[in-house]
mmCIF file of C-alpha atoms in Angstrom:
data_model
loop_
_atom_site.group_PDB
_atom_site.id
_atom_site.type_symbol
_atom_site.label_atom_id
_atom_site.label_comp_id
_atom_site.label_asym_id
_atom_site.label_seq_id
_atom_site.Cartn_x
_atom_site.Cartn_y
_atom_site.Cartn_z
ATOM 1 C CA MET E 1 -135.127 71.623 -44.837
ATOM 2 C CA PHE E 2 -131.511 71.693 -45.988
ATOM 3 C CA VAL E 3 -129.062 71.950 -43.085
ATOM 4 C CA GLY E 4 -125.344 72.593 -43.425
ATOM 5 C CA ASP E 5 -122.788 74.905 -45.003
ATOM 6 C CA SER E 6 -122.692 77.178 -48.056
ATOM 7 C CA LEU E 7 -122.582 74.174 -50.390
ATOM 8 C CA GLN E 8 -125.801 72.943 -48.829
ATOM 9 C CA ARG E 9 -127.168 76.427 -49.415
ATOM 10 C CA ASN E 10 -126.004 76.013 -53.041
ATOM 11 C CA GLN E 11 -128.140 72.858 -53.218
ATOM 12 C CA TRP E 12 -131.093 74.587 -51.502
ATOM 13 C CA ILE E 13 -131.059 77.458 -54.009
ATOM 14 C CA SER E 14 -130.891 74.934 -56.850
ATOM 15 C CA PHE E 15 -133.911 73.096 -55.447
ATOM 16 C CA ILE E 16 -135.908 76.335 -55.264
ATOM 17 C CA CYS E 17 -134.942 77.261 -58.820
ATOM 18 C CA LEU E 18 -136.167 73.876 -60.053
ATOM 19 C CA VAL E 19 -139.528 74.397 -58.323
ATOM 20 C CA GLU E 20 -140.379 78.087 -58.299
ATOM 21 C CA SER E 21 -140.669 78.696 -62.035
ATOM 22 C CA VAL E 22 -144.029 76.880 -62.145
ATOM 23 C CA ILE E 23 -145.480 78.784 -59.152
ATOM 24 C CA PRO E 24 -147.310 82.083 -59.884
ATOM 25 C CA LYS E 25 -145.581 85.156 -58.456
ATOM 26 C CA ASP E 26 -148.352 85.972 -55.974
ATOM 27 C CA LYS E 27 -148.356 82.428 -54.601
ATOM 28 C CA LYS E 28 -144.755 82.218 -53.468
ATOM 29 C CA SER E 29 -142.518 84.091 -51.072
ATOM 30 C CA MET E 30 -138.900 84.149 -49.938
ATOM 31 C CA LYS E 31 -137.571 85.208 -46.558
ATOM 32 C CA ARG E 32 -133.780 85.293 -46.337
ATOM 33 C CA GLY E 33 -131.997 85.275 -43.008
ATOM 34 C CA ARG E 34 -128.402 85.042 -41.851
ATOM 35 C CA VAL E 35 -129.110 81.648 -40.253
ATOM 36 C CA HIS E 36 -132.562 80.504 -41.384
ATOM 37 C CA SER E 37 -134.118 81.136 -44.801
ATOM 38 C CA VAL E 38 -137.554 80.046 -46.013
ATOM 39 C CA PHE E 39 -139.098 79.765 -49.483
ATOM 40 C CA LYS E 40 -142.852 79.187 -49.342
ATOM 41 C CA ALA E 41 -145.296 77.851 -51.917
ATOM 42 C CA LYS E 42 -148.438 79.410 -50.426
ATOM 43 C CA GLU E 43 -151.036 77.368 -52.312
ATOM 44 C CA TYR E 44 -149.637 74.133 -50.916
ATOM 45 C CA ASP E 45 -148.594 75.494 -47.499
ATOM 46 C CA ALA E 46 -145.201 73.986 -48.298
ATOM 47 C CA THR E 47 -141.770 75.382 -47.479
ATOM 48 C CA ILE E 48 -138.243 74.700 -48.708
ATOM 49 C CA GLU E 49 -135.931 75.922 -45.975
ATOM 50 C CA PHE E 50 -132.216 76.324 -45.296
ATOM 51 C CA TYR E 51 -130.564 76.367 -41.876
ATOM 52 C CA TRP E 52 -126.938 77.489 -41.582
ATOM 53 C CA ALA E 53 -124.914 74.974 -39.526
ATOM 54 C CA PRO E 54 -121.583 74.314 -41.261
ATOM 55 C CA PHE E 55 -120.393 71.841 -38.580
ATOM 56 C CA LEU E 56 -123.945 70.651 -37.687
ATOM 57 C CA VAL E 57 -122.745 70.833 -34.075
ATOM 58 C CA GLU E 58 -122.175 74.202 -32.430
ATOM 59 C CA SER E 59 -119.016 76.318 -32.638
ATOM 60 C CA ASN E 60 -117.715 79.768 -31.803
ATOM 61 C CA THR E 61 -117.100 80.575 -35.433
ATOM 62 C CA ASP E 62 -120.257 80.184 -37.522
ATOM 63 C CA ILE E 63 -122.731 82.580 -35.816
ATOM 64 C CA PRO E 64 -121.303 85.168 -36.289
ATOM 65 C CA ILE E 65 -118.780 83.924 -38.832
ATOM 66 C CA LYS E 66 -115.080 84.073 -38.023
ATOM 67 C CA SER E 67 -113.128 83.631 -41.233
ATOM 68 C CA ASP E 68 -109.827 82.737 -39.558
ATOM 69 C CA PRO E 69 -109.696 78.928 -39.146
ATOM 70 C CA LYS E 70 -107.193 79.309 -36.296
ATOM 71 C CA GLN E 71 -109.933 80.885 -34.160
ATOM 72 C CA ARG E 72 -112.397 78.038 -34.657
ATOM 73 C CA ILE E 73 -113.402 75.981 -31.650
ATOM 74 C CA ILE E 74 -115.994 73.257 -32.255
ATOM 75 C CA LYS E 75 -118.307 72.058 -29.496
ATOM 76 C CA VAL E 76 -118.316 68.496 -30.740
ATOM 77 C CA ASP E 77 -120.890 67.237 -28.210
ATOM 78 C CA SER E 78 -123.370 70.151 -28.447
ATOM 79 C CA ILE E 79 -126.130 70.249 -31.034
ATOM 80 C CA SER E 80 -129.408 71.009 -29.246
ATOM 81 C CA GLN E 81 -129.367 74.791 -29.793
ATOM 82 C CA ARG E 82 -129.089 74.224 -33.536
ATOM 83 C CA ALA E 83 -131.224 71.100 -33.784
ATOM 84 C CA LYS E 84 -134.308 72.509 -32.062
ATOM 85 C CA ASN E 85 -134.822 74.550 -35.241
ATOM 86 C CA TRP E 86 -134.973 71.430 -37.413
ATOM 87 C CA LEU E 87 -137.940 69.803 -35.669
ATOM 88 C CA GLY E 88 -141.151 69.408 -37.636
ATOM 89 C CA ALA E 89 -139.590 69.084 -41.085
ATOM 90 C CA ASP E 90 -140.919 66.264 -43.256
ATOM 91 C CA ILE E 91 -137.603 65.928 -45.093
ATOM 92 C CA LEU E 92 -134.169 66.804 -43.679
ATOM 93 C CA VAL E 93 -131.108 67.002 -45.925
ATOM 94 C CA PHE E 94 -127.783 67.446 -44.101
ATOM 95 C CA ASN E 95 -124.171 68.018 -45.054
ATOM 96 C CA THR E 96 -120.927 69.000 -43.331
ATOM 97 C CA TYR E 97 -117.441 68.863 -44.773
ATOM 98 C CA VAL E 98 -115.725 71.900 -46.251
ATOM 99 C CA TRP E 99 -115.427 73.891 -43.001
ATOM 100 C CA TRP E 100 -113.518 71.006 -41.460
ATOM 101 C CA MET E 101 -110.843 71.045 -44.161
ATOM 102 C CA SER E 102 -108.744 74.036 -43.147
ATOM 103 C CA GLY E 103 -105.487 72.104 -43.292
ATOM 104 C CA LEU E 104 -105.145 72.401 -39.539
ATOM 105 C CA LYS E 105 -105.940 70.174 -36.630
ATOM 106 C CA THR E 106 -109.336 71.045 -35.191
ATOM 107 C CA LYS E 107 -109.897 72.551 -31.772
ATOM 108 C CA ALA E 108 -112.569 70.420 -30.106
ATOM 109 C CA LEU E 109 -114.370 71.372 -26.902
ATOM 110 C CA TRP E 110 -116.689 69.387 -24.676
ATOM 111 C CA GLY E 111 -119.317 71.292 -22.710
ATOM 112 C CA GLU E 112 -119.697 75.063 -22.595
ATOM 113 C CA PHE E 113 -117.403 77.915 -23.619
ATOM 114 C CA GLU E 114 -115.842 79.112 -20.396
ATOM 115 C CA ASN E 115 -112.610 80.668 -19.129
ATOM 116 C CA GLY E 116 -111.977 82.612 -22.304
ATOM 117 C CA GLU E 117 -112.767 79.600 -24.492
ATOM 118 C CA GLU E 118 -109.912 77.613 -23.017
ATOM 119 C CA GLY E 119 -110.114 73.915 -22.338
ATOM 120 C CA TYR E 120 -110.230 72.712 -25.921
ATOM 121 C CA GLU E 121 -108.194 69.831 -27.288
ATOM 122 C CA GLU E 122 -106.433 69.824 -30.636
ATOM 123 C CA LEU E 123 -107.455 66.672 -32.486
ATOM 124 C CA GLU E 124 -106.852 65.189 -35.896
ATOM 125 C CA THR E 125 -109.655 66.433 -38.128
ATOM 126 C CA ALA E 126 -111.084 62.976 -38.833
ATOM 127 C CA VAL E 127 -111.295 62.270 -35.083
ATOM 128 C CA SER E 128 -113.253 65.412 -34.215
ATOM 129 C CA TYR E 129 -115.384 64.931 -37.354
ATOM 130 C CA ARG E 130 -116.331 61.449 -36.136
ATOM 131 C CA VAL E 131 -117.245 62.730 -32.662
ATOM 132 C CA ALA E 132 -119.366 65.528 -34.127
ATOM 133 C CA LEU E 133 -121.140 63.176 -36.533
ATOM 134 C CA ARG E 134 -121.883 60.794 -33.670
ATOM 135 C CA THR E 135 -123.430 63.707 -31.757
ATOM 136 C CA TRP E 136 -125.594 64.437 -34.799
ATOM 137 C CA ALA E 137 -126.436 60.726 -35.233
ATOM 138 C CA ASN E 138 -127.428 60.384 -31.578
ATOM 139 C CA TRP E 139 -129.763 63.370 -31.957
ATOM 140 C CA ILE E 140 -131.328 61.834 -35.069
ATOM 141 C CA ASP E 141 -131.786 58.437 -33.387
ATOM 142 C CA SER E 142 -133.262 59.873 -30.204
ATOM 143 C CA THR E 143 -135.463 62.564 -31.767
ATOM 144 C CA ILE E 144 -136.578 61.753 -35.311
ATOM 145 C CA ASP E 145 -139.597 59.557 -36.037
ATOM 146 C CA PRO E 146 -138.735 57.865 -39.357
ATOM 147 C CA SER E 147 -142.418 57.311 -40.104
ATOM 148 C CA LYS E 148 -142.843 61.109 -40.256
ATOM 149 C CA THR E 149 -139.469 62.437 -41.375
ATOM 150 C CA LYS E 150 -137.092 61.274 -44.113
ATOM 151 C CA VAL E 151 -133.406 61.962 -43.478
ATOM 152 C CA PHE E 152 -130.717 62.423 -46.141
ATOM 153 C CA PHE E 153 -127.000 63.150 -45.925
ATOM 154 C CA THR E 154 -125.180 64.733 -48.865
ATOM 155 C CA THR E 155 -121.569 63.583 -49.185
ATOM 156 C CA MET E 156 -118.645 65.930 -49.665
ATOM 157 C CA SER E 157 -118.622 68.358 -52.559
ATOM 158 C CA PRO E 158 -115.135 68.376 -54.115
ATOM 159 C CA SER E 159 -113.144 71.531 -54.679
ATOM 160 C CA HIS E 160 -110.780 71.896 -57.615
ATOM 161 C CA GLN E 161 -107.836 73.979 -56.473
ATOM 162 C CA LYS E 162 -104.894 72.099 -58.050
ATOM 163 C CA ASN E 163 -104.961 72.162 -61.851
ATOM 164 C CA LYS E 164 -102.028 69.732 -62.082
ATOM 165 C CA GLU E 165 -104.326 66.977 -60.757
ATOM 166 C CA TRP E 166 -106.209 66.870 -64.066
ATOM 167 C CA GLY E 167 -103.150 67.439 -66.234
ATOM 168 C CA ASN E 168 -103.446 71.152 -66.991
ATOM 169 C CA VAL E 169 -100.007 72.176 -65.726
ATOM 170 C CA ASN E 170 -100.294 75.652 -67.255
ATOM 171 C CA GLY E 171 -103.737 76.340 -65.782
ATOM 172 C CA ILE E 172 -104.780 78.381 -62.767
ATOM 173 C CA ARG E 173 -106.959 76.228 -60.528
ATOM 174 C CA CYS E 174 -110.433 75.881 -62.119
ATOM 175 C CA PHE E 175 -110.160 79.165 -64.058
ATOM 176 C CA ASN E 176 -111.098 78.928 -67.747
ATOM 177 C CA GLU E 177 -111.815 75.204 -67.570
ATOM 178 C CA THR E 178 -114.584 74.471 -70.090
ATOM 179 C CA ARG E 179 -114.782 70.672 -70.165
ATOM 180 C CA PRO E 180 -115.167 67.977 -67.506
ATOM 181 C CA VAL E 181 -112.348 65.580 -66.666
ATOM 182 C CA THR E 182 -112.689 62.519 -68.908
ATOM 183 C CA LYS E 183 -110.377 60.173 -66.993
ATOM 184 C CA LYS E 184 -112.486 57.461 -65.396
ATOM 185 C CA GLY E 185 -112.349 57.430 -61.616
ATOM 186 C CA HIS E 186 -110.697 60.845 -61.314
ATOM 187 C CA TRP E 187 -110.224 61.740 -57.656
ATOM 188 C CA GLY E 188 -108.446 64.856 -56.455
ATOM 189 C CA THR E 189 -107.248 66.196 -53.128
ATOM 190 C CA GLY E 190 -110.467 68.226 -52.837
ATOM 191 C CA SER E 191 -112.198 65.056 -51.617
ATOM 192 C CA ASN E 192 -110.960 63.211 -48.548
ATOM 193 C CA LYS E 193 -111.668 59.466 -48.505
ATOM 194 C CA GLU E 194 -110.863 59.196 -44.798
ATOM 195 C CA MET E 195 -113.632 61.681 -44.012
ATOM 196 C CA MET E 196 -115.993 59.848 -46.348
ATOM 197 C CA ASN E 197 -115.262 56.595 -44.527
ATOM 198 C CA VAL E 198 -116.151 58.311 -41.244
ATOM 199 C CA VAL E 199 -119.574 59.191 -42.666
ATOM 200 C CA ALA E 200 -120.139 55.595 -43.787
ATOM 201 C CA SER E 201 -119.109 54.084 -40.444
ATOM 202 C CA VAL E 202 -121.313 56.448 -38.413
ATOM 203 C CA MET E 203 -124.333 55.837 -40.679
ATOM 204 C CA ARG E 204 -124.004 52.052 -40.343
ATOM 205 C CA ARG E 205 -124.542 52.266 -36.596
ATOM 206 C CA MET E 206 -127.652 54.455 -36.707
ATOM 207 C CA LYS E 207 -131.141 53.223 -35.884
ATOM 208 C CA VAL E 208 -132.993 55.783 -37.980
ATOM 209 C CA PRO E 209 -132.443 55.090 -41.694
ATOM 210 C CA VAL E 210 -130.435 57.800 -43.432
ATOM 211 C CA THR E 211 -130.209 57.893 -47.210
ATOM 212 C CA VAL E 212 -126.721 58.937 -48.295
ATOM 213 C CA LEU E 213 -126.834 61.193 -51.334
ATOM 214 C CA ASN E 214 -123.452 60.355 -52.824
ATOM 215 C CA VAL E 215 -122.539 63.286 -55.051
ATOM 216 C CA THR E 216 -118.751 63.205 -54.670
ATOM 217 C CA GLN E 217 -117.486 61.128 -57.590
ATOM 218 C CA LEU E 218 -119.870 62.607 -60.143
ATOM 219 C CA SER E 219 -118.886 66.119 -59.035
ATOM 220 C CA GLU E 220 -115.158 65.328 -59.133
ATOM 221 C CA TYR E 221 -115.244 65.342 -62.935
ATOM 222 C CA ARG E 222 -116.763 68.829 -63.147
ATOM 223 C CA ILE E 223 -113.730 71.104 -63.003
ATOM 224 C CA ASP E 224 -115.619 73.325 -65.461
ATOM 225 C CA ALA E 225 -118.691 73.936 -63.323
ATOM 226 C CA HIS E 226 -117.481 76.241 -60.526
ATOM 227 C CA THR E 227 -118.344 79.936 -60.296
ATOM 228 C CA SER E 228 -114.641 80.800 -60.745
ATOM 229 C CA ILE E 229 -114.281 84.581 -61.215
ATOM 230 C CA TYR E 230 -118.003 85.049 -61.897
ATOM 231 C CA GLY E 231 -119.156 84.858 -58.303
ATOM 232 C CA GLU E 232 -119.327 87.142 -55.314
ATOM 233 C CA LEU E 233 -117.037 87.984 -52.439
ATOM 234 C CA GLN E 234 -118.766 89.055 -49.220
ATOM 235 C CA GLY E 235 -121.978 89.760 -51.132
ATOM 236 C CA LYS E 236 -120.417 91.842 -53.917
ATOM 237 C CA LEU E 237 -119.461 90.864 -57.472
ATOM 238 C CA LEU E 238 -115.731 90.659 -58.049
ATOM 239 C CA THR E 239 -114.133 93.838 -59.398
ATOM 240 C CA ASN E 240 -112.265 93.827 -62.696
ATOM 241 C CA GLU E 241 -109.006 93.845 -60.763
ATOM 242 C CA GLN E 242 -110.051 90.801 -58.738
ATOM 243 C CA ARG E 243 -111.225 88.959 -61.859
ATOM 244 C CA ALA E 244 -107.806 89.533 -63.370
ATOM 245 C CA ASP E 245 -106.265 87.593 -60.448
ATOM 246 C CA PRO E 246 -107.865 84.121 -60.594
ATOM 247 C CA LEU E 247 -105.075 82.577 -58.517
ATOM 248 C CA HIS E 248 -106.395 84.438 -55.473
ATOM 249 C CA PHE E 249 -110.037 85.140 -56.365
ATOM 250 C CA ALA E 250 -111.400 82.249 -58.482
ATOM 251 C CA ASP E 251 -114.025 80.353 -56.463
ATOM 252 C CA CYS E 252 -113.334 76.674 -57.160
ATOM 253 C CA ILE E 253 -115.526 75.445 -54.281
ATOM 254 C CA HIS E 254 -119.063 76.641 -55.047
ATOM 255 C CA TRP E 255 -121.035 75.777 -58.177
ATOM 256 C CA CYS E 256 -122.763 77.730 -60.931
ATOM 257 C CA LEU E 257 -126.528 77.492 -61.236
ATOM 258 C CA PRO E 258 -127.940 75.965 -63.331
ATOM 259 C CA GLY E 259 -125.324 73.301 -62.837
ATOM 260 C CA VAL E 260 -123.991 70.448 -60.758
ATOM 261 C CA PRO E 261 -126.301 70.933 -57.712
ATOM 262 C CA ASP E 262 -129.276 70.481 -60.057
ATOM 263 C CA THR E 263 -128.019 66.949 -60.679
ATOM 264 C CA TRP E 264 -127.743 66.391 -56.919
ATOM 265 C CA ASN E 265 -131.375 67.429 -56.601
ATOM 266 C CA GLN E 266 -132.490 65.192 -59.442
ATOM 267 C CA LEU E 267 -131.000 62.306 -57.459
ATOM 268 C CA LEU E 268 -132.740 63.558 -54.311
ATOM 269 C CA PHE E 269 -136.041 63.817 -56.172
ATOM 270 C CA ALA E 270 -135.631 60.269 -57.483
ATOM 271 C CA TYR E 271 -135.213 59.040 -53.892
ATOM 272 C CA LEU E 272 -138.259 61.005 -52.761
#
């Protein structure tokens, strides 16, 4: 089971694509849901599942989705309502990053939503991220039997929004980029090292072993691999007018398939 945000769903779809082509049509099925989706290989009684939890912990903004970051309140100490759906998986692959990076401080809440969702505190993003990851880590340590379940954590997937960072001053974000960055060690503002350090420090203190699937640096180079203007917006392909406005409509966060997430899954498969 893959658990996380739309980039984790990107990885889940990639994993299915790598597997399903060798399974006869009548021996596989797909059930898509807003929160929980399941691909099944019937002959093996095996499933590859995705569970939507962009913060891992609970919030007021992901089910149903509120697109305005200013409305987001994250219950940094609450995970049980989400996590009960992850029990029984043989392999769990988690991620959480992009929903935290709204450019704002995060509104963190302890306990239940009450009094019109008041009572939250505004915290620096890295602080609330650490608290939420500790909540997740405590659930893993207290619930998961490592002899039965392998746990992975996929690091942040970089976005490529600022073309000046790779020297294309006349470009428009990732639009029309056809080659990877060749500068060794390229690192843009789409990846936050402070947040990555939070992940590392939380993992070091865990009892249950978690394999970190470090995809960040290798993905940083791939300015050419995003869906750009060839993706969807709210489930519909971009119109010709929208495609003609890459500054506002190019998707430089998610990845084309086949593409970069296939490499992530080759690394995952090597670990497995």
